[in-house]
């Protein structure tokens, strides 16, 4: 019989493979749909898909008492709104491969957040991994070169750094609600995050040419909403129920590897020497932090 832990680990691997592909998919979509609008649309669709399912599972009644409104608001703000707006802008200004390499900092960021928020105790090896990841990511950010795929690499790196911090906070907050029905939790967080972004998306559309997305861009948005958000977020939250937040953060190791490979193979991106060296250092640190 397969244990809950084994199921959680298998789910995490599937989620990381999907999320690893989002660097390339988002890079393509954000070239046709403005960043905030894309993020708001993504989670509006995800919420519409999840809310009917959440209603059949008890809706708000399935959530713990007292009603965890502060946690849900923070999850919507950090993991939905802040993270994905930062992620989209990072890929607008930087390359998909740069964004993927910088994502190697996530396990270290989650460990730090888990230490602060959940009082988890990191080993010396994890502390060394955090330090190494920071050095590698700094080298990736500082050695990015401008080209058509990366018009402002340093600005893109700063947006990704902000996104990583937001995701680490989200992971710690989500860990505290793992005993609740995860479809209901993710549905609520997605709806809250979408609503938070709508005024900014409206402002964005008022001050930019109205987009005319291609069929490929719409399909990319649907993939991001249904597969990479509605399904993946539920699986991620369920994994948090069975595993330590820092262990879950370590599984994000797969994200940058898949992201770089897809960026090179599908988009034909290339890495400079400095970024390649920084990426190796960051991945080594990521491994140690695991």
Tab-separated table of C-alpha atoms in Angstrom:
chain	number	residue	atom	x	y	z
A	1	UNK	CA	0.000	0.000	0.000
A	2	UNK	CA	1.352	3.411	-0.960
A	3	UNK	CA	1.924	5.664	2.048
A	4	UNK	CA	0.650	9.227	2.318
A	5	UNK	CA	4.252	10.441	2.327
A	6	UNK	CA	5.053	8.592	-0.910
A	7	UNK	CA	1.938	10.034	-2.533
A	8	UNK	CA	2.932	13.501	-1.376
A	9	UNK	CA	6.439	13.096	-2.812
A	10	UNK	CA	5.093	11.830	-6.162
A	11	UNK	CA	2.627	14.726	-6.299
A	12	UNK	CA	5.423	17.195	-5.616
A	13	UNK	CA	7.530	15.825	-8.455
A	14	UNK	CA	4.594	16.174	-10.870
A	15	UNK	CA	3.921	19.713	-9.656
A	16	UNK	CA	7.559	20.736	-10.074
A	17	UNK	CA	7.655	19.385	-13.634
A	18	UNK	CA	4.561	21.443	-14.457
A	19	UNK	CA	5.867	24.550	-12.706
A	20	UNK	CA	9.253	24.117	-14.379
A	21	UNK	CA	7.522	24.463	-17.745
A	22	UNK	CA	5.800	27.705	-16.720
A	23	UNK	CA	8.960	29.765	-17.310
A	24	UNK	CA	8.727	29.140	-21.049
A	25	UNK	CA	4.921	29.249	-21.177
A	26	UNK	CA	4.713	32.495	-19.202
A	27	UNK	CA	7.507	34.036	-21.283
A	28	UNK	CA	5.434	33.383	-24.407
A	29	UNK	CA	2.130	34.529	-22.896
A	30	UNK	CA	3.449	37.731	-21.293
A	31	UNK	CA	4.681	38.934	-24.684
A	32	UNK	CA	1.009	39.221	-25.742
A	33	UNK	CA	-0.910	39.728	-22.478
A	34	UNK	CA	0.214	42.422	-19.970
A	35	UNK	CA	1.782	40.943	-16.785
A	36	UNK	CA	-0.816	41.938	-14.187
A	37	UNK	CA	-3.700	41.177	-16.529
A	38	UNK	CA	-2.255	37.727	-17.232
A	39	UNK	CA	-1.910	36.994	-13.518
A	40	UNK	CA	-5.431	38.231	-12.698
A	41	UNK	CA	-6.908	36.269	-15.619
A	42	UNK	CA	-4.981	33.151	-14.598
A	43	UNK	CA	-6.424	33.067	-11.106
A	44	UNK	CA	-9.876	34.238	-12.075
A	45	UNK	CA	-10.106	31.160	-14.321
A	46	UNK	CA	-8.575	28.972	-11.598
A	47	UNK	CA	-11.108	30.231	-9.042
A	48	UNK	CA	-14.026	29.675	-11.427
A	49	UNK	CA	-12.808	26.096	-11.937
A	50	UNK	CA	-12.317	25.386	-8.234
A	51	UNK	CA	-15.222	27.165	-6.528
A	52	UNK	CA	-17.978	24.741	-7.715
A	53	UNK	CA	-15.855	21.794	-6.542
A	54	UNK	CA	-15.136	23.552	-3.239
A	55	UNK	CA	-18.894	24.148	-2.754
A	56	UNK	CA	-19.618	20.434	-3.030
A	57	UNK	CA	-17.010	19.788	-0.312
A	58	UNK	CA	-18.667	22.060	2.240
A	59	UNK	CA	-17.319	25.441	1.173
A	60	UNK	CA	-16.573	27.796	4.055
A	61	UNK	CA	-18.089	25.279	6.508
A	62	UNK	CA	-15.152	22.941	5.901
A	63	UNK	CA	-12.637	25.521	7.068
A	64	UNK	CA	-11.479	25.628	10.695
A	65	UNK	CA	-13.059	27.837	13.338
A	66	UNK	CA	-12.489	30.663	13.896
A	67	UNK	CA	-12.666	31.415	10.175
A	68	UNK	CA	-9.036	31.845	8.958
A	69	UNK	CA	-9.644	35.066	7.029
A	70	UNK	CA	-6.237	36.650	7.849
A	71	UNK	CA	-4.387	33.552	6.607
A	72	UNK	CA	-6.466	33.359	3.420
A	73	UNK	CA	-5.934	37.065	2.732
A	74	UNK	CA	-2.183	36.675	3.207
A	75	UNK	CA	-2.104	33.598	0.966
A	76	UNK	CA	-4.010	35.443	-1.738
A	77	UNK	CA	-1.756	38.469	-1.408
A	78	UNK	CA	1.626	36.691	-1.250
A	79	UNK	CA	1.314	33.423	-3.168
A	80	UNK	CA	-1.258	34.541	-5.741
A	81	UNK	CA	-0.944	38.292	-6.337
A	82	UNK	CA	2.620	39.254	-5.364
A	83	UNK	CA	4.332	36.090	-6.514
A	84	UNK	CA	2.738	35.856	-9.941
A	85	UNK	CA	2.909	39.550	-10.767
A	86	UNK	CA	6.601	39.475	-9.833
A	87	UNK	CA	7.102	36.257	-11.789
A	88	UNK	CA	5.429	37.702	-14.901
A	89	UNK	CA	7.417	40.939	-14.802
A	90	UNK	CA	10.621	38.961	-14.244
A	91	UNK	CA	9.990	37.073	-17.473
A	92	UNK	CA	8.958	40.222	-19.323
A	93	UNK	CA	12.302	41.901	-18.576
A	94	UNK	CA	14.565	38.856	-18.259
A	95	UNK	CA	15.002	35.551	-20.051
A	96	UNK	CA	13.228	32.352	-19.062
A	97	UNK	CA	16.575	30.683	-18.318
A	98	UNK	CA	17.651	33.532	-16.003
A	99	UNK	CA	14.350	33.329	-14.145
A	100	UNK	CA	14.675	29.565	-13.831
A	101	UNK	CA	18.226	29.776	-12.462
A	102	UNK	CA	17.221	32.406	-9.920
A	103	UNK	CA	14.447	30.095	-8.766
A	104	UNK	CA	17.204	27.957	-7.258
A	105	UNK	CA	17.011	30.409	-4.347
A	106	UNK	CA	13.479	29.267	-3.411
A	107	UNK	CA	14.486	26.287	-1.204
A	108	UNK	CA	16.825	28.528	0.764
A	109	UNK	CA	14.142	31.210	1.092
A	110	UNK	CA	11.596	28.626	2.278
A	111	UNK	CA	14.051	27.289	4.872
A	112	UNK	CA	14.584	30.819	6.232
A	113	UNK	CA	10.834	31.471	6.281
A	114	UNK	CA	10.212	28.108	8.002
A	115	UNK	CA	12.809	28.932	10.657
A	116	UNK	CA	11.194	32.308	11.345
A	117	UNK	CA	7.537	31.367	10.981
A	118	UNK	CA	7.384	27.679	11.941
A	119	UNK	CA	10.411	27.441	14.273
A	120	UNK	CA	11.925	24.619	12.192
A	121	UNK	CA	15.633	24.090	12.944
A	122	UNK	CA	17.955	23.960	9.911
A	123	UNK	CA	21.102	21.868	9.928
A	124	UNK	CA	24.554	23.339	9.289
A	125	UNK	CA	24.424	21.779	5.846
A	126	UNK	CA	21.241	23.644	5.020
A	127	UNK	CA	22.723	26.901	6.283
A	128	UNK	CA	25.728	26.344	4.003
A	129	UNK	CA	23.366	25.607	1.131
A	130	UNK	CA	21.499	28.858	1.741
A	131	UNK	CA	24.744	30.838	1.620
A	132	UNK	CA	25.870	29.094	-1.563
A	133	UNK	CA	22.472	29.609	-3.239
A	134	UNK	CA	22.543	33.317	-2.453
A	135	UNK	CA	26.028	33.667	-3.968
A	136	UNK	CA	25.065	31.758	-7.101
A	137	UNK	CA	21.850	33.686	-7.661
A	138	UNK	CA	23.674	36.992	-7.128
A	139	UNK	CA	26.139	36.003	-9.852
A	140	UNK	CA	23.282	35.034	-12.192
A	141	UNK	CA	21.569	38.380	-11.600
A	142	UNK	CA	24.675	40.531	-11.997
A	143	UNK	CA	26.052	38.866	-15.136
A	144	UNK	CA	22.876	38.856	-17.224
A	145	UNK	CA	23.365	40.307	-20.692
A	146	UNK	CA	20.816	42.263	-22.688
A	147	UNK	CA	19.329	40.680	-25.778
A	148	UNK	CA	15.931	40.307	-27.406
A	149	UNK	CA	14.879	37.686	-24.845
A	150	UNK	CA	16.225	39.704	-21.906
A	151	UNK	CA	15.833	43.468	-22.502
A	152	UNK	CA	16.522	44.442	-18.853
A	153	UNK	CA	18.036	41.422	-17.073
A	154	UNK	CA	18.861	43.155	-13.778
A	155	UNK	CA	15.323	44.516	-13.447
A	156	UNK	CA	13.988	41.070	-14.294
A	157	UNK	CA	16.219	39.573	-11.595
A	158	UNK	CA	14.913	42.028	-8.991
A	159	UNK	CA	11.309	41.159	-9.855
A	160	UNK	CA	12.110	37.446	-9.516
A	161	UNK	CA	13.789	38.039	-6.154
A	162	UNK	CA	10.629	39.723	-4.885
A	163	UNK	CA	8.555	36.828	-6.204
A	164	UNK	CA	10.761	34.305	-4.396
A	165	UNK	CA	10.341	36.103	-1.056
A	166	UNK	CA	6.558	36.191	-1.570
A	167	UNK	CA	6.489	32.452	-2.314
A	168	UNK	CA	8.486	31.590	0.797
A	169	UNK	CA	6.000	33.518	2.950
A	170	UNK	CA	3.068	31.833	1.192
A	171	UNK	CA	4.530	28.373	1.857
A	172	UNK	CA	4.795	29.029	5.585
A	173	UNK	CA	1.253	30.440	5.800
A	174	UNK	CA	-0.162	27.564	3.717
A	175	UNK	CA	1.525	25.074	6.064
A	176	UNK	CA	-0.684	26.380	8.886
A	177	UNK	CA	-3.869	25.497	6.974
A	178	UNK	CA	-2.894	22.020	5.817
A	179	UNK	CA	-5.524	20.379	8.048
A	180	UNK	CA	-8.301	22.136	6.117
A	181	UNK	CA	-9.775	20.937	2.809
A	182	UNK	CA	-7.116	22.035	0.321
A	183	UNK	CA	-9.488	22.494	-2.620
A	184	UNK	CA	-11.506	24.958	-0.530
A	185	UNK	CA	-8.361	26.726	0.695
A	186	UNK	CA	-6.866	27.110	-2.789
A	187	UNK	CA	-10.220	28.186	-4.243
A	188	UNK	CA	-10.514	30.929	-1.612
A	189	UNK	CA	-6.898	32.073	-2.014
A	190	UNK	CA	-7.211	32.109	-5.816
A	191	UNK	CA	-10.421	34.158	-5.704
A	192	UNK	CA	-8.926	36.596	-3.188
A	193	UNK	CA	-5.729	36.961	-5.216
A	194	UNK	CA	-7.679	37.513	-8.450
A	195	UNK	CA	-9.889	40.182	-6.841
A	196	UNK	CA	-6.832	41.945	-5.389
A	197	UNK	CA	-5.281	42.167	-8.865
A	198	UNK	CA	-8.349	43.285	-10.799
A	199	UNK	CA	-8.052	47.048	-10.053
A	200	UNK	CA	-4.372	46.986	-11.076
A	201	UNK	CA	-5.192	44.972	-14.201
A	202	UNK	CA	-7.883	47.505	-15.141
A	203	UNK	CA	-5.385	50.331	-14.634
A	204	UNK	CA	-2.832	48.451	-16.718
A	205	UNK	CA	-5.270	47.994	-19.599
A	206	UNK	CA	-6.291	51.670	-19.452
A	207	UNK	CA	-2.700	52.808	-19.942
A	208	UNK	CA	-1.521	50.299	-22.540
A	209	UNK	CA	-2.698	49.245	-25.984
A	210	UNK	CA	-5.543	46.739	-25.647
A	211	UNK	CA	-4.000	43.291	-26.221
A	212	UNK	CA	-5.128	40.987	-29.026
A	213	UNK	CA	-3.801	37.616	-27.826
A	214	UNK	CA	-3.283	34.821	-30.316
A	215	UNK	CA	-4.814	31.380	-29.853
A	216	UNK	CA	-1.452	30.181	-28.504
A	217	UNK	CA	-1.474	32.925	-25.854
A	218	UNK	CA	-5.001	31.986	-24.770
A	219	UNK	CA	-4.036	28.312	-24.574
A	220	UNK	CA	-0.983	29.276	-22.508
A	221	UNK	CA	-3.206	31.276	-20.128
A	222	UNK	CA	-5.590	28.308	-19.788
A	223	UNK	CA	-2.688	25.934	-19.059
A	224	UNK	CA	-1.347	28.330	-16.431
A	225	UNK	CA	-4.817	28.671	-14.866
A	226	UNK	CA	-6.068	25.076	-14.853
A	227	UNK	CA	-2.967	22.879	-14.752
A	228	UNK	CA	-0.280	25.094	-13.198
A	229	UNK	CA	-2.653	26.810	-10.739
A	230	UNK	CA	-5.911	25.011	-9.893
A	231	UNK	CA	-4.507	21.464	-9.989
A	232	UNK	CA	-0.888	22.150	-9.017
A	233	UNK	CA	-1.728	24.401	-6.056
A	234	UNK	CA	-4.053	21.773	-4.579
A	235	UNK	CA	-1.386	19.064	-4.922
A	236	UNK	CA	1.259	21.409	-3.455
A	237	UNK	CA	-0.944	22.229	-0.458
A	238	UNK	CA	-1.730	18.558	0.157
A	239	UNK	CA	1.989	17.778	0.092
A	240	UNK	CA	2.521	20.425	2.772
A	241	UNK	CA	0.128	18.432	4.971
A	242	UNK	CA	2.462	15.426	4.952
A	243	UNK	CA	5.900	17.039	4.749
A	244	UNK	CA	7.917	19.767	6.478
A	245	UNK	CA	7.793	23.118	4.715
A	246	UNK	CA	11.569	23.027	4.284
A	247	UNK	CA	11.372	19.573	2.656
A	248	UNK	CA	8.690	20.802	0.259
A	249	UNK	CA	10.880	23.799	-0.514
A	250	UNK	CA	13.734	21.451	-1.351
A	251	UNK	CA	11.653	19.736	-4.033
A	252	UNK	CA	11.495	23.013	-5.903
A	253	UNK	CA	15.027	21.961	-6.926
A	254	UNK	CA	13.420	20.482	-10.024
A	255	UNK	CA	11.940	23.812	-11.127
A	256	UNK	CA	15.116	25.550	-12.316
A	257	UNK	CA	16.432	22.409	-14.008
A	258	UNK	CA	13.235	21.891	-16.017
A	259	UNK	CA	12.991	25.639	-16.631
A	260	UNK	CA	16.489	25.986	-18.063
A	261	UNK	CA	16.185	22.862	-20.204
A	262	UNK	CA	12.871	23.970	-21.722
A	263	UNK	CA	14.164	27.519	-22.271
A	264	UNK	CA	17.215	26.229	-24.139
A	265	UNK	CA	15.387	23.548	-26.133
A	266	UNK	CA	12.120	25.364	-26.920
A	267	UNK	CA	13.131	29.041	-26.983
A	268	UNK	CA	16.735	28.560	-28.079
A	269	UNK	CA	18.053	30.714	-25.228
A	270	UNK	CA	21.745	30.654	-24.336
A	271	UNK	CA	23.524	31.324	-21.062
A	272	UNK	CA	26.531	33.578	-20.615
A	273	UNK	CA	29.591	32.233	-18.818
A	274	UNK	CA	28.818	34.181	-15.650
A	275	UNK	CA	25.215	32.993	-15.567
A	276	UNK	CA	26.252	29.404	-16.218
A	277	UNK	CA	28.794	29.493	-13.373
A	278	UNK	CA	26.293	31.223	-11.085
A	279	UNK	CA	23.679	28.640	-12.001
A	280	UNK	CA	25.969	25.757	-11.087
A	281	UNK	CA	26.784	27.407	-7.742
A	282	UNK	CA	23.093	28.085	-7.051
A	283	UNK	CA	22.125	24.507	-7.920
A	284	UNK	CA	24.880	23.191	-5.659
A	285	UNK	CA	23.584	25.360	-2.846
A	286	UNK	CA	20.066	24.183	-3.586
A	287	UNK	CA	21.243	20.575	-3.283
A	288	UNK	CA	22.925	21.287	0.053
A	289	UNK	CA	19.827	23.087	1.349
A	290	UNK	CA	17.840	19.951	0.502
